[in-house]
Amino acid sequence: MRLGLQVSWFSWPDAPASIGPTFGRIAQDAEASGMWSLWVMDHYFQIRGIGPSELEMLEAYTTLGYAAGLTSRIELGSLVTGVTYRHPGILAKTVTTLDVLSGGRAWLGIGAAWNEQEHRGLGVPFPPLKERFERLEETLQIVLQMWAESDDPFRGRHYDLERTLNSPPAVRRPHPPILVGGMGEEKTFRLIARYGDACNLFDMGPERVRAKLLVLADRCAEVGRDPREIRNTVLSRITLSRDGGGRAPSGETTMSVAQAVDKLAALAEVGVDDVIIGMANPEDAAVYELVADLVSQVAPVEAARP
């Protein structure tokens, strides 16, 4: 099992001046601890459940480019880009640029978008859900066409591209992996089965995750795809402390490494390959000693696949 880190909070003391140095250290500490990947949200405003919209929020791909320049191994992605935020051709160019400059470490994380408030706030169109899913499928088709190094036109219902030129091409072959985020069994899972290299689910507990992955396997069968070609990833919340059972400043209960190993092993038993964690204290350099221990202990754990 591989462990990644998602950073979704940038409101550190002395922000905004502290944001660059603090985030840079987080990226370097995550890489040094052996974490496989580093992810940021793609939002204009901070989201409910984390804090008020007025809190600091960075643009995702500028942030990932900054992290790329400070690291050499850790993989980089947005968890996840809303399809409405960028024109598909520009999104393909953006992720390709990140891949080229990072030496082949970029992911495309993408979903149907949901936060209407930030769209309205910055004047970005927010079409109905049905149209957003139509646009999501066309976007997946466009980025794959551009990554196939075809410059043919693309004619879709929502997008019309005269020339899908993408130079330079991505470094990673056959292309940067595509992670489709979302829990919807009808629309999202069918798009994952057809176009995705990875899914991303919320950590609802092992049994509910198992049920979702069984539905995803059915969607793969419908299109003749082996579900083992798709990396099953889960976004979870784990804040480590030496003994566990304490309280983080956020109020959440901390876990020991042993407790976290048990939690992650239970997810592996239902078919989860990779877990991306959010921590209450990613800016605390001392916690990465515990993170490194956790990474090494779960590395041999393999997802139970049929």
Coordinates of C-alpha atoms in Angstrom, one line a residue:
M1 CA 0.0 0.0 0.0
R2 CA 1.2 3.5 -0.9
L3 CA 0.5 6.6 1.3
G4 CA -0.1 10.1 -0.1
L5 CA -0.7 13.4 1.6
Q6 CA -3.4 15.9 0.9
V7 CA -2.9 19.5 2.0
S8 CA -6.2 21.4 2.3
W9 CA -5.4 24.2 4.8
F10 CA -3.1 27.1 4.3
S11 CA -4.1 29.4 7.1
W12 CA -1.0 29.2 9.1
P13 CA 0.2 32.0 11.4
D14 CA 1.6 35.0 9.6
A15 CA -0.2 34.0 6.3
P16 CA 0.2 34.9 3.5
A17 CA 4.0 35.4 4.0
S18 CA 4.3 32.1 5.8
I19 CA 2.4 30.0 3.2
G20 CA 5.2 29.5 0.7
P21 CA 7.9 28.4 3.2
T22 CA 5.5 26.3 5.2
F23 CA 4.0 24.5 2.2
G24 CA 7.5 24.0 0.7
R25 CA 8.7 22.3 3.9
I26 CA 5.6 20.1 4.0
A27 CA 6.3 18.9 0.4
Q28 CA 9.9 18.1 1.3
D29 CA 9.1 16.4 4.5
A30 CA 6.4 14.3 2.8
E31 CA 8.9 13.2 0.2
A32 CA 11.6 12.5 2.7
S33 CA 9.2 10.3 4.8
G34 CA 8.7 8.1 1.8
M35 CA 5.2 9.2 0.9
W36 CA 4.2 8.4 -2.7
S37 CA 2.2 11.4 -3.6
L38 CA 1.3 15.0 -2.6
W39 CA -2.2 16.4 -3.4
V40 CA -3.9 19.8 -3.0
M41 CA -7.6 20.6 -3.5
D42 CA -8.6 22.6 -6.6
H43 CA -10.8 25.3 -5.3
Y44 CA -11.0 29.0 -5.5
F45 CA -12.3 29.5 -1.9
Q46 CA -11.8 27.4 1.2
I47 CA -14.6 24.8 1.4
R48 CA -17.2 24.1 4.1
G49 CA -16.2 21.4 6.5
I50 CA -12.7 22.8 6.6
G51 CA -13.3 26.4 7.3
P52 CA -15.1 29.6 6.1
S53 CA -14.7 30.6 2.5
E54 CA -12.6 33.7 3.4
L55 CA -9.7 31.5 4.6
E56 CA -6.6 31.3 2.4
M57 CA -6.8 29.0 -0.7
L58 CA -4.1 28.6 -3.3
E59 CA -4.6 27.9 -7.0
A60 CA -3.8 24.2 -7.4
Y61 CA -1.5 23.9 -10.4
T62 CA 0.7 26.9 -9.4
T63 CA 1.0 25.2 -6.0
L64 CA 1.9 21.9 -7.5
G65 CA 4.5 23.5 -9.8
Y66 CA 6.1 25.1 -6.7
A67 CA 6.2 21.7 -5.0
A68 CA 7.7 20.1 -8.1
G69 CA 10.6 22.6 -7.9
L70 CA 11.4 21.7 -4.3
T71 CA 11.2 17.9 -4.7
S72 CA 12.5 15.2 -7.0
R73 CA 10.5 12.0 -6.4
I74 CA 7.0 12.5 -4.9
E75 CA 4.1 12.4 -7.4
L76 CA 1.8 15.5 -7.7
G77 CA -1.8 16.0 -8.3
S78 CA -5.1 17.8 -7.6
L79 CA -7.7 16.0 -5.6
V80 CA -9.6 16.9 -7.6
T81 CA -10.0 19.5 -10.4
G82 CA -13.6 20.4 -11.1
V83 CA -14.3 20.0 -14.8
T84 CA -15.8 23.5 -14.9
Y85 CA -12.7 25.3 -13.7
R86 CA -10.6 25.2 -16.9
H87 CA -11.2 24.6 -20.6
P88 CA -10.2 21.0 -21.4
G89 CA -7.4 21.9 -23.8
I90 CA -5.9 24.3 -21.3
L91 CA -6.2 21.7 -18.6
A92 CA -4.3 19.2 -20.7
K93 CA -1.6 21.7 -21.3
T94 CA -1.4 22.6 -17.7
V95 CA -1.0 19.0 -16.4
T96 CA 1.4 18.2 -19.3
T97 CA 3.5 21.2 -18.3
L98 CA 3.6 20.0 -14.7
D99 CA 4.6 16.5 -15.9
V100 CA 7.4 17.9 -18.1
L101 CA 8.8 20.2 -15.5
S102 CA 8.6 17.6 -12.7
G103 CA 10.2 14.8 -14.8
G104 CA 7.0 12.7 -15.2
R105 CA 5.4 13.1 -11.8
A106 CA 2.0 14.6 -12.6
W107 CA -1.5 13.2 -12.2
L108 CA -4.7 14.5 -13.5
G109 CA -7.3 14.3 -10.8
I110 CA -10.7 15.3 -12.1
G111 CA -14.4 15.3 -11.1
A112 CA -17.7 16.9 -12.0
A113 CA -17.3 19.9 -9.6
W114 CA -19.8 20.8 -6.9
N115 CA -19.0 24.1 -5.2
E116 CA -21.5 26.5 -6.8
Q117 CA -20.6 29.4 -4.3
E118 CA -17.1 29.8 -5.6
H119 CA -18.2 29.6 -9.2
R120 CA -20.7 32.4 -8.7
G121 CA -18.2 34.3 -6.7
L122 CA -15.6 34.5 -9.4
G123 CA -18.0 34.5 -12.4
V124 CA -17.4 31.0 -13.6
P125 CA -20.4 29.3 -15.3
F126 CA -21.8 26.5 -13.2
P127 CA -24.0 24.3 -15.5
P128 CA -26.5 21.7 -14.2
L129 CA -25.2 18.4 -13.0
K130 CA -26.2 16.5 -16.1
E131 CA -24.3 18.9 -18.3
R132 CA -21.3 18.8 -16.0
F133 CA -21.0 15.1 -16.4
E134 CA -21.3 15.5 -20.2
R135 CA -18.5 18.0 -20.1
L136 CA -16.5 15.7 -17.8
E137 CA -16.7 12.8 -20.4
E138 CA -15.7 15.1 -23.3
T139 CA -12.8 16.5 -21.2
L140 CA -11.5 13.0 -20.6
Q141 CA -11.7 12.3 -24.3
I142 CA -9.9 15.5 -25.2
V143 CA -7.0 15.1 -22.7
L144 CA -6.5 11.5 -23.9
Q145 CA -6.5 12.6 -27.5
M146 CA -4.0 15.3 -26.7
W147 CA -1.8 12.9 -24.8
A148 CA -2.0 10.5 -27.7
E149 CA -0.1 13.2 -29.6
S150 CA -2.9 13.6 -32.1
D151 CA -3.6 17.2 -33.3
D152 CA -6.8 16.2 -35.0
P153 CA -9.9 18.3 -34.4
F154 CA -12.3 17.4 -31.6
R155 CA -16.0 17.9 -32.2
G156 CA -18.2 17.4 -29.1
R157 CA -21.5 18.7 -27.9
H158 CA -19.9 21.2 -25.5
Y159 CA -16.3 21.6 -26.8
D160 CA -15.0 22.3 -30.3
L161 CA -11.3 22.2 -30.7
E162 CA -9.8 22.9 -34.1
R163 CA -6.3 21.4 -33.4
T164 CA -5.5 19.4 -30.3
L165 CA -1.8 20.1 -30.5
N166 CA 0.1 19.4 -27.3
S167 CA 3.8 20.2 -27.6
P168 CA 5.9 19.3 -25.7
P169 CA 4.2 16.0 -24.9
A170 CA 4.1 14.5 -21.4
V171 CA 7.1 12.8 -20.1
R172 CA 5.2 9.9 -18.5
R173 CA 4.1 7.1 -20.8
P174 CA 1.6 6.4 -22.0
H175 CA 0.3 9.6 -20.3
P176 CA -0.1 11.1 -16.8
P177 CA -2.4 8.9 -14.9
I178 CA -6.1 9.9 -14.6
L179 CA -7.8 9.8 -11.2
V180 CA -11.5 10.3 -11.3
G181 CA -12.9 11.4 -8.0
G182 CA -16.5 10.8 -6.9
M183 CA -18.9 8.3 -5.3
G184 CA -21.6 8.1 -7.8
E185 CA -22.3 4.6 -8.9
E186 CA -24.1 5.4 -12.2
K187 CA -22.3 8.3 -13.8
T188 CA -18.9 8.6 -12.1
F189 CA -18.2 4.9 -11.8
R190 CA -18.9 4.4 -15.5
L191 CA -16.5 7.2 -16.4
I192 CA -13.8 5.6 -14.2
A193 CA -14.4 2.2 -15.8
R194 CA -14.0 3.7 -19.3
Y195 CA -11.3 6.3 -18.8
G196 CA -9.7 6.2 -15.4
D197 CA -6.4 4.8 -14.1
A198 CA -7.6 5.3 -10.5
C199 CA -10.7 6.0 -8.5
N200 CA -10.9 8.1 -5.3
L201 CA -13.5 7.4 -2.6
F202 CA -14.0 8.9 0.8
D203 CA -13.1 6.7 3.7
M204 CA -16.6 5.6 4.8
G205 CA -15.2 2.5 6.6
P206 CA -14.1 -0.8 5.1
E207 CA -17.5 -2.3 4.5
R208 CA -19.0 0.7 2.7
V209 CA -15.8 1.1 0.7
R210 CA -16.0 -2.6 -0.2
A211 CA -19.6 -2.2 -1.5
K212 CA -18.5 0.8 -3.7
L213 CA -15.6 -1.1 -5.1
L214 CA -17.9 -4.1 -6.0
V215 CA -20.1 -1.7 -7.9
L216 CA -17.1 -0.3 -9.7
A217 CA -16.0 -3.8 -10.7
D218 CA -19.5 -4.3 -12.2
R219 CA -19.1 -1.1 -14.2
C220 CA -15.7 -2.4 -15.5
A221 CA -17.3 -5.6 -16.5
E222 CA -19.9 -3.7 -18.5
V223 CA -17.2 -2.2 -20.7
G224 CA -15.0 -5.3 -20.8
R225 CA -12.3 -3.9 -18.6
D226 CA -10.3 -5.7 -15.9
P227 CA -10.9 -3.8 -12.6
R228 CA -7.4 -4.6 -11.5
E229 CA -6.2 -2.1 -14.1
I230 CA -7.6 0.7 -11.9
R231 CA -5.9 1.8 -8.7
N232 CA -8.4 2.0 -5.8
T233 CA -7.6 5.0 -3.7
V234 CA -9.3 6.4 -0.6
L235 CA -9.1 9.8 1.0
S236 CA -8.8 9.4 4.8
R237 CA -8.1 11.4 7.9
I238 CA -5.1 10.3 10.0
T239 CA -3.3 12.5 12.5
L240 CA -0.5 10.7 14.2
S241 CA 1.0 11.0 17.7
R242 CA 3.4 8.9 19.6
D243 CA 0.9 7.1 21.8
G244 CA -2.4 7.9 20.1
G245 CA -5.7 8.8 21.8
G246 CA -4.7 12.4 22.3
R247 CA -6.4 15.5 20.9
A248 CA -5.0 17.5 17.9
P249 CA -5.6 21.3 18.0
S250 CA -8.4 20.7 15.5
G251 CA -10.2 18.6 18.1
E252 CA -9.8 15.2 16.3
T253 CA -8.4 12.2 18.1
T254 CA -4.9 11.2 17.2
M255 CA -3.7 7.7 16.3
S256 CA -0.5 5.8 17.1
V257 CA 1.3 4.3 14.2
A258 CA 0.1 0.8 15.2
Q259 CA -3.5 2.1 15.2
A260 CA -3.1 3.6 11.8
V261 CA -1.5 0.4 10.5
D262 CA -4.6 -1.5 11.6
K263 CA -6.9 1.1 10.0
L264 CA -5.1 1.0 6.7
A265 CA -4.8 -2.8 6.7
A266 CA -8.6 -3.1 7.0
L267 CA -8.9 -0.9 3.9
A268 CA -6.4 -3.1 2.0
E269 CA -8.5 -6.1 2.9
V270 CA -11.5 -4.7 1.0
G271 CA -9.4 -3.8 -2.1
V272 CA -7.8 -0.4 -1.5
D273 CA -4.4 0.0 -3.1
D274 CA -3.5 3.5 -2.0
V275 CA -4.6 5.9 0.8
I276 CA -4.2 9.6 0.7
I277 CA -4.4 11.1 4.1
G278 CA -5.1 14.5 5.5
M279 CA -3.4 15.4 8.8
A280 CA -4.3 18.1 11.3
N281 CA -0.6 19.0 11.6
P282 CA 1.2 18.6 8.3
E283 CA 3.3 21.6 9.1
D284 CA 4.8 19.9 12.2
A285 CA 8.2 18.6 11.0
A286 CA 8.4 16.2 14.0
V287 CA 5.4 14.2 12.9
Y288 CA 7.2 12.9 9.7
E289 CA 9.3 10.5 11.8
L290 CA 6.0 8.8 12.6
V291 CA 4.8 9.1 9.0
A292 CA 8.0 7.4 7.8
D293 CA 7.4 4.6 10.3
L294 CA 3.8 4.2 9.0
V295 CA 4.9 4.3 5.3
S296 CA 7.4 1.5 5.9
Q297 CA 5.0 -0.7 7.8
V298 CA 2.2 -0.5 5.2
A299 CA 4.4 -0.8 2.2
P300 CA 4.3 -4.6 2.2
V301 CA 0.5 -4.6 2.6
E302 CA -1.3 -5.5 -0.7
A303 CA -4.9 -4.9 -1.6
A304 CA -7.1 -8.0 -1.6
R305 CA -8.2 -8.3 -5.2
P306 CA -10.3 -11.1 -6.7

